[in-house]
Tab-separated table of C-alpha atoms in Angstrom:
chain	number	residue	atom	x	y	z
A	1	MET	CA	-93.153	29.357	-18.919
A	2	LEU	CA	-95.204	30.371	-22.003
A	3	LEU	CA	-93.721	27.488	-23.986
A	4	TRP	CA	-94.622	25.101	-21.180
A	5	LEU	CA	-98.230	26.349	-21.114
A	6	ARG	CA	-98.497	25.995	-24.892
A	7	LEU	CA	-96.980	22.531	-25.245
A	8	GLY	CA	-98.055	21.053	-21.902
A	9	TRP	CA	-95.989	19.071	-19.429
A	10	ASP	CA	-96.090	15.485	-18.343
A	11	TYR	CA	-96.931	15.931	-14.660
A	12	ASN	CA	-96.304	12.324	-13.647
A	13	ARG	CA	-92.751	12.299	-15.025
A	14	GLU	CA	-91.187	15.709	-15.024
A	15	CYS	CA	-93.258	18.414	-13.323
A	16	PRO	CA	-91.860	19.150	-9.838
A	17	PHE	CA	-94.810	21.387	-8.927
A	18	PRO	CA	-98.288	20.466	-7.649
A	19	LYS	CA	-100.960	19.857	-10.254
A	20	LEU	CA	-102.257	23.100	-11.701
A	21	LEU	CA	-105.708	24.338	-10.775
A	22	ILE	CA	-106.400	25.157	-14.421
A	23	GLN	CA	-105.058	23.094	-17.309
A	24	ARG	CA	-105.034	24.242	-20.895
A	25	LYS	CA	-106.476	22.234	-23.788
A	26	THR	CA	-106.094	23.180	-27.459
A	27	THR	CA	-108.982	22.454	-29.820
A	28	THR	CA	-109.534	23.155	-33.479
A	29	THR	CA	-111.462	26.334	-32.708
A	30	ALA	CA	-110.032	27.938	-29.590
A	31	THR	CA	-108.151	27.355	-26.398
A	32	GLN	CA	-110.553	26.388	-23.583
A	33	ASP	CA	-110.155	26.160	-19.818
A	34	ILE	CA	-110.720	22.868	-18.023
A	35	TYR	CA	-111.319	23.616	-14.341
A	36	CYS	CA	-110.432	20.993	-11.736
A	37	TYR	CA	-113.169	21.178	-9.095
A	38	GLY	CA	-112.629	20.219	-5.477
A	39	GLY	CA	-114.340	17.522	-3.441
A	40	MET	CA	-113.199	14.534	-1.425
A	41	THR	CA	-111.704	11.728	-3.477
A	42	ASP	CA	-113.391	8.327	-3.506
A	43	ALA	CA	-110.424	6.750	-1.721
A	44	ASP	CA	-110.507	9.230	1.169
A	45	TYR	CA	-114.298	9.061	1.339
A	46	ASN	CA	-114.296	5.260	1.557
A	47	ASP	CA	-111.417	5.149	4.054
A	48	VAL	CA	-113.062	7.605	6.452
A	49	SER	CA	-116.445	5.900	6.101
A	50	SER	CA	-114.890	2.490	6.749
A	51	LEU	CA	-113.137	3.742	9.871
A	52	LEU	CA	-116.286	5.366	11.264
A	53	ASN	CA	-118.695	2.547	10.341
A	54	ASP	CA	-116.653	-0.584	10.985
A	55	GLY	CA	-113.746	0.737	13.034
A	56	VAL	CA	-111.360	-0.676	10.436
A	57	ASN	CA	-108.406	1.471	9.389
A	58	PRO	CA	-107.621	0.497	5.774
A	59	ARG	CA	-104.431	2.543	5.507
A	60	GLU	CA	-101.023	0.898	5.548
A	61	GLY	CA	-98.195	2.311	7.591
A	62	LYS	CA	-98.209	3.855	11.030
A	63	VAL	CA	-98.103	7.469	9.829
A	64	ALA	CA	-100.906	6.974	7.298
A	65	ARG	CA	-103.099	5.223	9.855
A	66	GLN	CA	-102.580	7.966	12.437
A	67	SER	CA	-103.277	10.641	9.830
A	68	LEU	CA	-106.563	8.986	8.849
A	69	LYS	CA	-107.535	8.577	12.496
A	70	ARG	CA	-106.985	12.299	13.177
A	71	LYS	CA	-108.865	13.233	10.034
A	72	ALA	CA	-111.845	11.060	10.951
A	73	THR	CA	-112.406	12.947	14.215
A	74	ASP	CA	-113.937	15.803	12.205
A	75	TYR	CA	-116.507	13.562	10.517
A	76	ILE	CA	-119.598	11.573	11.464
A	77	ILE	CA	-121.966	9.150	9.727
A	78	ILE	CA	-125.623	10.268	9.565
A	79	ASN	CA	-128.175	8.258	7.564
A	80	GLU	CA	-125.340	6.377	5.849
A	81	LYS	CA	-123.860	9.663	4.627
A	82	LEU	CA	-120.496	11.072	5.605
A	83	CYS	CA	-120.899	14.471	7.282
A	84	LYS	CA	-118.389	16.994	8.583
A	85	LYS	CA	-118.800	18.597	11.993
A	86	GLU	CA	-118.664	22.400	11.859
A	87	GLY	CA	-119.409	23.718	15.345
A	88	ASP	CA	-123.035	22.840	16.113
A	89	ALA	CA	-123.851	22.082	12.466
A	90	THR	CA	-123.227	18.952	10.390
A	91	LEU	CA	-122.550	19.343	6.674
A	92	ILE	CA	-122.869	16.628	4.022
A	93	VAL	CA	-119.491	15.799	2.483
A	94	VAL	CA	-119.487	16.053	-1.308
A	95	LYS	CA	-117.340	13.603	-3.237
A	96	LYS	CA	-115.202	14.621	-6.158
A	97	GLY	CA	-117.312	14.778	-9.310
A	98	GLU	CA	-120.571	15.620	-7.511
A	99	GLU	CA	-119.830	19.232	-6.594
A	100	LEU	CA	-120.735	20.619	-10.021
A	101	ARG	CA	-124.223	19.104	-9.788
A	102	HIS	CA	-124.850	20.819	-6.439
A	103	ILE	CA	-123.557	24.167	-7.700
A	104	GLU	CA	-125.784	24.014	-10.788
A	105	ARG	CA	-128.867	23.118	-8.732
A	106	VAL	CA	-128.406	25.833	-6.112
A	107	HIS	CA	-127.376	28.315	-8.783
A	108	LEU	CA	-130.687	27.824	-10.579
A	109	GLU	CA	-132.688	27.884	-7.337
A	110	THR	CA	-131.261	31.308	-6.488
A	111	GLY	CA	-132.227	32.652	-9.926
A	112	HIS	CA	-128.714	33.515	-11.090
A	113	GLY	CA	-128.229	35.540	-7.932
A	114	GLY	CA	-124.467	35.537	-8.130
A	115	ARG	CA	-121.561	34.240	-6.105
A	116	ASP	CA	-122.481	35.343	-2.580
A	117	VAL	CA	-126.049	34.016	-2.628
A	118	CYS	CA	-124.986	30.662	-4.029
A	119	LEU	CA	-122.104	30.314	-1.569
A	120	GLU	CA	-124.258	31.266	1.411
A	121	LYS	CA	-126.860	28.627	0.579
A	122	LEU	CA	-124.398	25.851	-0.223
A	123	LYS	CA	-122.200	26.220	2.847
A	124	LYS	CA	-125.223	25.759	5.121
A	125	GLY	CA	-125.722	22.155	4.036
A	126	TYR	CA	-122.671	20.874	2.165
A	127	TYR	CA	-118.920	20.749	2.535
A	128	TRP	CA	-116.008	20.228	0.207
A	129	ASN	CA	-112.606	21.802	-0.017
A	130	ARG	CA	-112.251	24.874	-2.219
A	131	MET	CA	-116.005	25.429	-2.315
A	132	LYS	CA	-115.643	29.194	-2.673
A	133	HIS	CA	-113.115	28.923	-5.516
A	134	ASP	CA	-115.363	26.479	-7.368
A	135	ILE	CA	-118.396	28.755	-7.062
A	136	VAL	CA	-116.378	31.793	-8.165
A	137	HIS	CA	-115.212	29.928	-11.277
A	138	PHE	CA	-118.702	28.659	-12.082
A	139	ILE	CA	-120.360	32.074	-11.669
A	140	ALA	CA	-117.637	33.750	-13.727
A	141	HIS	CA	-118.567	31.508	-16.685
A	142	CYS	CA	-122.351	31.987	-16.300
A	143	HIS	CA	-123.510	34.486	-18.907
A	144	GLN	CA	-126.800	35.293	-17.171
A	145	CYS	CA	-125.076	35.985	-13.831
A	146	GLN	CA	-122.737	38.441	-15.527
A	147	LEU	CA	-125.686	40.182	-17.169
A	148	ASN	CA	-127.490	40.432	-13.835
A	149	ARG	CA	-124.364	41.814	-12.189
A	150	THR	CA	-123.984	44.439	-14.910
A	151	ALA	CA	-127.633	45.431	-14.592
A	152	LEU	CA	-127.329	45.892	-10.829
A	153	SER	CA	-124.214	48.036	-11.114
A	154	THR	CA	-125.684	50.252	-13.850
A	155	GLN	CA	-127.538	53.411	-12.851
A	156	ASN	CA	-131.078	53.102	-14.210
A	157	ASN	CA	-132.116	56.730	-13.957
A	158	GLU	CA	-130.257	59.920	-14.623
A	159	LEU	CA	-129.216	61.783	-11.506
A	160	ARG	CA	-130.902	65.146	-11.159
A	161	PRO	CA	-130.090	67.940	-8.705
A	162	VAL	CA	-132.553	68.417	-5.849
A	163	ARG	CA	-133.367	71.854	-4.521
A	164	PRO	CA	-132.164	72.159	-0.903
A	165	PRO	CA	-134.782	72.818	1.806
A	166	ARG	CA	-135.372	76.328	3.034
A	167	GLN	CA	-134.566	75.564	6.651
A	168	PRO	CA	-131.297	73.728	7.395
A	169	CYS	CA	-132.794	71.997	10.425
A	170	THR	CA	-135.092	69.981	8.182
A	171	MET	CA	-132.117	68.308	6.523
A	172	VAL	CA	-131.277	66.156	9.546
A	173	GLN	CA	-133.702	64.246	11.730
A	174	PRO	CA	-133.404	65.062	15.449
A	175	ALA	CA	-131.659	62.413	17.527
A	176	ASP	CA	-133.764	59.951	19.447
A	177	SER	CA	-134.453	61.274	22.939
A	178	SER	CA	-133.647	57.976	24.673
A	179	MET	CA	-130.340	57.756	22.804
A	180	ARG	CA	-129.534	61.321	23.804
A	181	ASN	CA	-130.334	60.573	27.452
A	182	ASP	CA	-128.070	57.515	27.404
A	183	LEU	CA	-125.206	59.578	26.010
A	184	MET	CA	-125.767	62.228	28.680
A	185	ILE	CA	-125.546	59.607	31.431
A	186	ILE	CA	-122.445	57.965	29.941
A	187	GLY	CA	-120.688	61.294	29.415
A	188	THR	CA	-121.439	62.351	32.984
A	189	ILE	CA	-120.042	59.084	34.360
A	190	TYR	CA	-116.887	59.524	32.272
A	191	VAL	CA	-116.343	63.016	33.698
A	192	VAL	CA	-117.373	62.568	37.339
A	193	SER	CA	-115.982	59.097	38.197
A	194	PRO	CA	-112.270	59.819	37.552
A	195	LEU	CA	-112.440	63.185	39.315
A	196	LEU	CA	-113.873	61.493	42.419
A	197	LEU	CA	-111.483	58.525	42.493
A	198	VAL	CA	-108.181	60.129	41.435
A	199	PRO	CA	-107.565	61.868	44.827
A	200	PHE	CA	-107.611	58.485	46.567
A	201	GLN	CA	-105.046	57.166	44.081
A	202	ILE	CA	-102.854	60.201	44.776
A	203	ARG	CA	-103.149	59.424	48.480
A	204	ILE	CA	-101.939	55.852	47.855
A	205	ILE	CA	-98.968	57.116	45.816
A	206	TYR	CA	-97.976	59.516	48.588
A	207	ILE	CA	-98.039	56.747	51.192
A	208	PHE	CA	-95.979	54.361	49.029
A	209	LEU	CA	-93.302	56.968	48.299
A	210	ALA	CA	-93.212	58.922	51.586
A	211	GLN	CA	-93.700	56.369	54.376
A	212	ASN	CA	-90.488	54.672	55.504
A	213	GLU	CA	-92.001	51.206	55.805
A	214	PHE	CA	-93.074	51.273	52.133
A	215	LYS	CA	-90.573	53.388	50.200
A	216	ALA	CA	-87.649	51.103	51.053
A	217	LEU	CA	-89.159	48.195	49.077
A	218	GLN	CA	-88.987	47.994	45.285
A	219	CYS	CA	-92.414	46.402	44.970
A	220	PHE	CA	-94.166	49.436	46.474
A	221	LYS	CA	-92.299	51.740	44.096
A	222	ILE	CA	-93.658	49.689	41.200
A	223	MET	CA	-97.135	49.790	42.739
A	224	ALA	CA	-96.830	53.580	42.992
A	225	MET	CA	-95.958	53.738	39.292
A	226	ILE	CA	-98.964	51.538	38.509
A	227	SER	CA	-101.154	53.981	40.442
A	228	MET	CA	-99.671	56.871	38.419
A	229	ALA	CA	-100.537	55.040	35.207
A	230	ASN	CA	-104.028	54.400	36.608
A	231	ILE	CA	-104.448	58.136	37.212
A	232	SER	CA	-103.271	58.954	33.692
A	233	TYR	CA	-105.638	56.327	32.315
A	234	GLY	CA	-108.607	57.545	34.356
A	235	LEU	CA	-108.166	61.248	33.611
A	236	CYS	CA	-108.275	60.486	29.880
A	237	PHE	CA	-111.965	59.694	30.336
A	238	VAL	CA	-112.713	63.310	31.293
A	239	PRO	CA	-112.220	64.832	27.799
A	240	MET	CA	-113.947	61.774	26.332
A	241	GLY	CA	-116.963	62.482	28.536
A	242	ILE	CA	-116.957	66.167	27.587
A	243	THR	CA	-116.877	65.205	23.905
A	244	ILE	CA	-119.829	62.854	24.397
A	245	LEU	CA	-121.810	65.573	26.163
A	246	THR	CA	-120.993	68.363	23.714
A	247	GLN	CA	-120.351	66.343	20.510
A	248	ASN	CA	-117.222	68.454	20.120
A	249	GLY	CA	-113.769	67.014	19.528
A	250	LEU	CA	-112.146	69.826	21.575
A	251	ASN	CA	-109.793	70.669	18.692
A	252	GLY	CA	-108.119	67.271	18.751
A	253	PHE	CA	-107.547	67.236	22.517
A	254	THR	CA	-109.866	64.255	22.984
A	255	LEU	CA	-108.025	62.251	20.321
A	256	GLY	CA	-104.752	63.040	22.084
A	257	ALA	CA	-106.272	61.901	25.375
A	258	PHE	CA	-107.332	58.631	23.800
A	259	LYS	CA	-103.770	58.069	22.521
A	260	LEU	CA	-102.499	58.642	26.058
A	261	TRP	CA	-105.234	56.266	27.262
A	262	MET	CA	-103.832	53.493	25.044
A	263	ALA	CA	-100.259	54.135	26.196
A	264	SER	CA	-101.314	54.149	29.868
A	265	TRP	CA	-103.093	50.797	29.475
A	266	ALA	CA	-99.943	49.298	27.938
A	267	ALA	CA	-97.861	50.702	30.815
A	268	ILE	CA	-100.218	49.238	33.434
A	269	LEU	CA	-99.992	45.725	31.993
A	270	ALA	CA	-96.198	45.926	31.621
A	271	LEU	CA	-95.758	47.213	35.188
A	272	ASP	CA	-98.015	44.417	36.470
A	273	LEU	CA	-95.599	41.966	34.842
A	274	ALA	CA	-92.592	43.752	36.402
A	275	LEU	CA	-94.304	43.600	39.814
A	276	ALA	CA	-94.979	39.875	39.380
A	277	VAL	CA	-91.310	39.210	38.534
A	278	ASN	CA	-90.232	41.245	41.571
A	279	ARG	CA	-92.475	39.170	43.839
A	280	LEU	CA	-91.174	35.953	42.283
A	281	ARG	CA	-87.609	37.057	43.040
A	282	LEU	CA	-88.393	37.902	46.658
A	283	ILE	CA	-90.541	34.880	47.481
A	284	CYS	CA	-88.508	32.232	45.645
A	285	ASN	CA	-85.065	33.823	46.229
A	286	PHE	CA	-84.247	33.856	42.512
A	287	HIS	CA	-81.543	36.523	42.516
A	288	PHE	CA	-80.949	36.296	38.768
A	289	LEU	CA	-84.379	37.867	38.272
A	290	TRP	CA	-83.029	41.185	39.547
A	291	THR	CA	-81.519	41.979	36.136
A	292	ILE	CA	-84.616	40.761	34.279
A	293	GLY	CA	-86.800	42.885	36.527
A	294	LYS	CA	-84.765	46.007	35.753
A	295	TYR	CA	-85.082	45.418	32.010
A	296	LEU	CA	-88.828	44.831	32.355
A	297	HIS	CA	-89.144	47.982	34.415
A	298	PHE	CA	-87.305	49.944	31.734
A	299	ALA	CA	-89.374	48.412	28.909
A	300	ALA	CA	-92.590	49.184	30.799
A	301	LEU	CA	-91.718	52.873	30.473
A	302	ILE	CA	-90.194	52.934	26.982
A	303	TYR	CA	-92.830	50.939	25.075
A	304	PRO	CA	-95.883	53.041	26.109
A	305	LEU	CA	-93.926	56.219	25.361
A	306	THR	CA	-93.051	54.832	21.916
A	307	VAL	CA	-96.699	53.978	21.217
A	308	PHE	CA	-97.843	57.433	22.298
A	309	LEU	CA	-95.252	59.263	20.187
A	310	THR	CA	-95.973	57.050	17.163
A	311	LEU	CA	-99.682	57.854	17.359
A	312	LEU	CA	-98.839	61.558	17.478
A	313	THR	CA	-96.941	61.366	14.182
A	314	PRO	CA	-98.622	61.523	10.742
A	315	LEU	CA	-97.687	57.848	10.208
A	316	ALA	CA	-100.343	56.488	12.599
A	317	GLY	CA	-103.427	57.740	14.331
A	318	ILE	CA	-107.004	57.246	15.446
A	319	VAL	CA	-110.268	58.852	14.371
A	320	PHE	CA	-113.739	59.359	15.789
A	321	LEU	CA	-116.615	57.195	14.721
A	322	ASP	CA	-119.765	58.932	13.528
A	323	ASP	CA	-121.333	59.229	16.970
A	324	LYS	CA	-118.228	60.838	18.534
A	325	VAL	CA	-118.456	58.285	21.336
A	326	PHE	CA	-115.988	55.645	20.194
A	327	PHE	CA	-112.751	55.562	18.263
A	328	THR	CA	-111.019	53.408	15.712
A	329	TYR	CA	-107.606	53.273	14.081
A	330	ASP	CA	-107.044	55.499	11.070
A	331	PHE	CA	-106.118	52.803	8.557
A	332	HIS	CA	-105.400	55.403	5.889
A	333	LYS	CA	-102.093	55.981	7.683
A	334	PRO	CA	-99.373	53.382	7.005
A	335	LEU	CA	-98.445	52.404	10.576
A	336	SER	CA	-101.918	52.312	12.137
A	337	ASP	CA	-102.454	48.612	11.456
A	338	VAL	CA	-98.935	47.822	12.700
A	339	VAL	CA	-99.586	49.696	15.943
A	340	ARG	CA	-102.896	47.867	16.369
A	341	ARG	CA	-101.294	44.449	15.949
A	342	VAL	CA	-98.256	45.173	18.125
A	343	HIS	CA	-100.428	46.739	20.816
A	344	GLY	CA	-102.690	43.683	20.937
A	345	ILE	CA	-99.768	41.242	21.042
A	346	HIS	CA	-98.071	43.268	23.795
A	347	ASN	CA	-101.189	43.284	25.966
A	348	LEU	CA	-101.869	39.562	25.571
A	349	PHE	CA	-98.201	38.725	26.209
A	350	CYS	CA	-98.051	40.791	29.401
A	351	VAL	CA	-101.221	39.257	30.837
A	352	THR	CA	-100.183	35.707	29.904
A	353	ALA	CA	-96.660	36.141	31.288
A	354	THR	CA	-98.050	37.635	34.502
A	355	LEU	CA	-100.345	34.636	34.906
A	356	LEU	CA	-97.443	32.217	34.426
A	357	VAL	CA	-95.333	34.064	37.005
A	358	TYR	CA	-98.054	33.926	39.655
A	359	ILE	CA	-98.704	30.266	38.868
A	360	SER	CA	-94.988	29.659	39.456
A	361	ILE	CA	-95.212	31.479	42.796
A	362	SER	CA	-98.222	29.403	43.843
A	363	VAL	CA	-96.526	26.140	42.835
A	364	TYR	CA	-93.380	27.125	44.744
A	365	LEU	CA	-95.338	27.969	47.892
A	366	ILE	CA	-97.322	24.734	47.741
A	367	THR	CA	-94.114	22.748	47.210
A	368	GLN	CA	-92.446	24.391	50.200
A	369	LYS	CA	-95.458	23.749	52.405
A	370	CYS	CA	-95.525	20.086	51.441
A	371	LYS	CA	-91.765	19.759	51.825
A	372	HIS	CA	-91.720	21.210	55.336
A	373	LYS	CA	-95.083	19.681	56.265
A	374	ALA	CA	-96.599	23.051	57.011
A	375	ILE	CA	-100.297	23.837	56.817
A	376	GLY	CA	-101.660	26.953	55.196
A	377	MET	CA	-99.829	30.067	54.074
A	378	SER	CA	-98.604	33.120	55.907
A	379	SER	CA	-100.590	36.331	55.800
A	380	SER	CA	-98.188	38.084	53.414
A	381	GLU	CA	-98.099	35.151	51.003
A	382	ARG	CA	-101.874	34.858	51.040
A	383	THR	CA	-102.187	38.595	50.387
A	384	VAL	CA	-99.901	38.404	47.343
A	385	VAL	CA	-101.849	35.499	45.844
A	386	ILE	CA	-105.270	37.109	46.433
A	387	GLN	CA	-104.188	40.478	45.061
A	388	ALA	CA	-102.718	38.834	41.985
A	389	ALA	CA	-105.830	36.729	41.387
A	390	VAL	CA	-108.172	39.719	41.641
A	391	LYS	CA	-106.089	41.995	39.413
A	392	PHE	CA	-105.415	39.304	36.830
A	393	SER	CA	-109.086	38.316	36.617
A	394	ALA	CA	-110.130	41.917	35.997
A	395	ASN	CA	-107.454	42.606	33.369
A	396	MET	CA	-108.052	39.291	31.622
A	397	PHE	CA	-111.784	39.963	31.476
A	398	VAL	CA	-111.153	43.242	29.664
A	399	LEU	CA	-108.699	41.730	27.171
A	400	VAL	CA	-110.875	38.719	26.367
A	401	THR	CA	-114.001	40.803	25.843
A	402	MET	CA	-112.171	43.354	23.695
A	403	ASN	CA	-110.406	40.801	21.482
A	404	PHE	CA	-112.914	37.958	21.181
A	405	PHE	CA	-116.384	39.340	21.976
A	406	GLY	CA	-116.217	42.742	20.314
A	407	GLN	CA	-119.242	42.074	18.104
A	408	PHE	CA	-121.408	41.198	21.107
A	409	PHE	CA	-120.605	44.553	22.718
A	410	GLN	CA	-121.724	46.500	19.629
A	411	GLN	CA	-125.444	45.838	20.026
A	412	SER	CA	-126.233	49.035	21.940
A	413	VAL	CA	-124.579	52.127	23.340
A	414	TRP	CA	-124.573	50.737	26.874
A	415	ALA	CA	-123.118	47.439	25.694
A	416	MET	CA	-120.318	49.228	23.847
A	417	THR	CA	-119.497	51.361	26.894
A	418	ALA	CA	-119.559	48.376	29.267
A	419	ILE	CA	-115.822	47.738	28.849
A	420	PRO	CA	-114.705	51.375	29.420
A	421	LEU	CA	-117.018	51.677	32.420
A	422	PHE	CA	-115.607	48.470	33.860
A	423	GLN	CA	-112.096	49.790	33.228
A	424	ILE	CA	-112.822	52.856	35.366
A	425	VAL	CA	-113.784	50.555	38.223
A	426	ASN	CA	-110.921	48.162	37.480
A	427	LEU	CA	-108.110	50.725	37.470
A	428	LEU	CA	-109.338	53.453	39.819
A	429	CYS	CA	-111.548	51.699	42.368
A	430	LEU	CA	-110.355	48.080	42.490
A	431	PRO	CA	-106.709	48.911	43.443
A	432	LEU	CA	-107.963	50.913	46.427
A	433	ILE	CA	-110.037	47.963	47.604
A	434	VAL	CA	-107.185	45.489	47.079
A	435	TYR	CA	-104.403	47.595	48.604
A	436	ILE	CA	-106.356	48.858	51.599
A	437	GLY	CA	-108.416	45.726	52.181
A	438	PHE	CA	-105.456	43.322	52.370
A	439	ASN	CA	-102.777	45.522	53.967
A	440	ARG	CA	-103.506	46.460	57.567
A	441	SER	CA	-100.569	48.830	57.978
A	442	LEU	CA	-101.578	50.714	54.822
A	443	GLN	CA	-105.169	50.685	56.027
A	444	LYS	CA	-104.238	52.326	59.338
A	445	ILE	CA	-102.076	54.993	57.715
A	446	PHE	CA	-104.619	55.762	55.008
A	447	PHE	CA	-107.604	56.248	57.304
A	448	ARG	CA	-105.678	57.829	60.196
A	449	LYS	CA	-104.357	60.638	58.062
A	450	LYS	CA	-107.684	61.147	56.380
A	451	LEU	CA	-109.435	61.216	59.770
A	452	ASN	CA	-106.981	63.768	61.206
A	453	THR	CA	-107.426	65.993	58.154
A	454	PHE	CA	-111.212	65.734	58.458
A	455	VAL	CA	-111.170	66.623	62.163
A	456	LEU	CA	-108.803	69.533	61.567
A	457	THR	CA	-110.877	71.073	58.794
A	458	THR	CA	-114.349	70.469	60.259
A	459	VAL	CA	-113.860	70.844	64.031
A	460	VAL	CA	-110.646	72.615	65.040
A	461	THR	CA	-110.702	75.375	62.432
A	462	PRO	CA	-114.300	76.541	63.194
A	463	ILE	CA	-113.576	76.540	66.959
A	464	ARG	CA	-110.462	78.683	66.490
A	465	ALA	CA	-112.411	81.048	64.275
């Protein structure tokens, strides 16, 4: 390799590799670097311009013509200049050989401000491939930029010790009163809401597992397990709320609750998928899905347990942010990033697969109705579709906002807590509305028992006393 760099290599004849970014040239004084800048070649520039201006594709061959046609969709002609479309902006395309002139001009305008300033200004108006690499190379060979960088990184004045204040309370500014009030409200909601809604979830679980008309069906057993995961998920907010109110980590108990919170959320999504497969098997009479459903049911229990135990080990974990309101992964531990990626992929897969299953159910029902010339759907079929649509919409909203709009929800404390607050409603309140609102038999049992208990405790007992 060293001999090849010293003597050079005839690229056109022998070199099997792409052309090097940097070629070496030997002079009488020293060995200098010749940098190959980016930019669109004249041939590509003229071909794209010809296709956009005249509608003439100058390439020969079907593949080459299709490639140019696809490439031209990203460009547009403005004032006889080829521009690239980047979202809402249009950037002037720089041809090969002109990029150095633009870098030099902007570099001088910024007053030798360095790489980031030059790149930020150039990418707002111009486009060429490898722009960042070209600017990095140019700035690295600018003597004044290196001097400015050294001056900025050098400490001008000698550090001197400062005498601490007499009163410790003067060291830290008191928290803003409005911020403190917001945290008090959020912490109270985190503590009170689960404690109020969990008893209703327990009531639903008891009905699904104790009543003969429900416990005989596999789907209601899965729904009972989903309600158990909802309870586990909701109760994790209680120590979080206490930590927000007291600014105390409760000796690591809150971090453990948040780890259980993550595992419960994974279990809920996996059990939703198992429930969807069970409904597909029953409605469409696909008996082979019985085995798949059992494996999904088993995985819905094993994976969350694995995530929870992994987060408890020293290999992965989570930490508080400065305000003790939110959490983040502890990336100092080796498996934290792996858990984050796997957890995100698992959640997106479960929601997507659940959507596909319910789409398959809807298509099957529509096909059967058209085949038998029936109108409308039965009450049970309509209930399944509505329940699935409501639950999927809520879960998908949470996943999309968490994965794609995280920066938007970091503008204020209330914006950042919007997703957890919605999750409390989604997992503790929404299932009650869906189950009771669309199932008349469950509705009668739920309210009849509650009414009898109310009458017994408020009327009969005082009379007997």
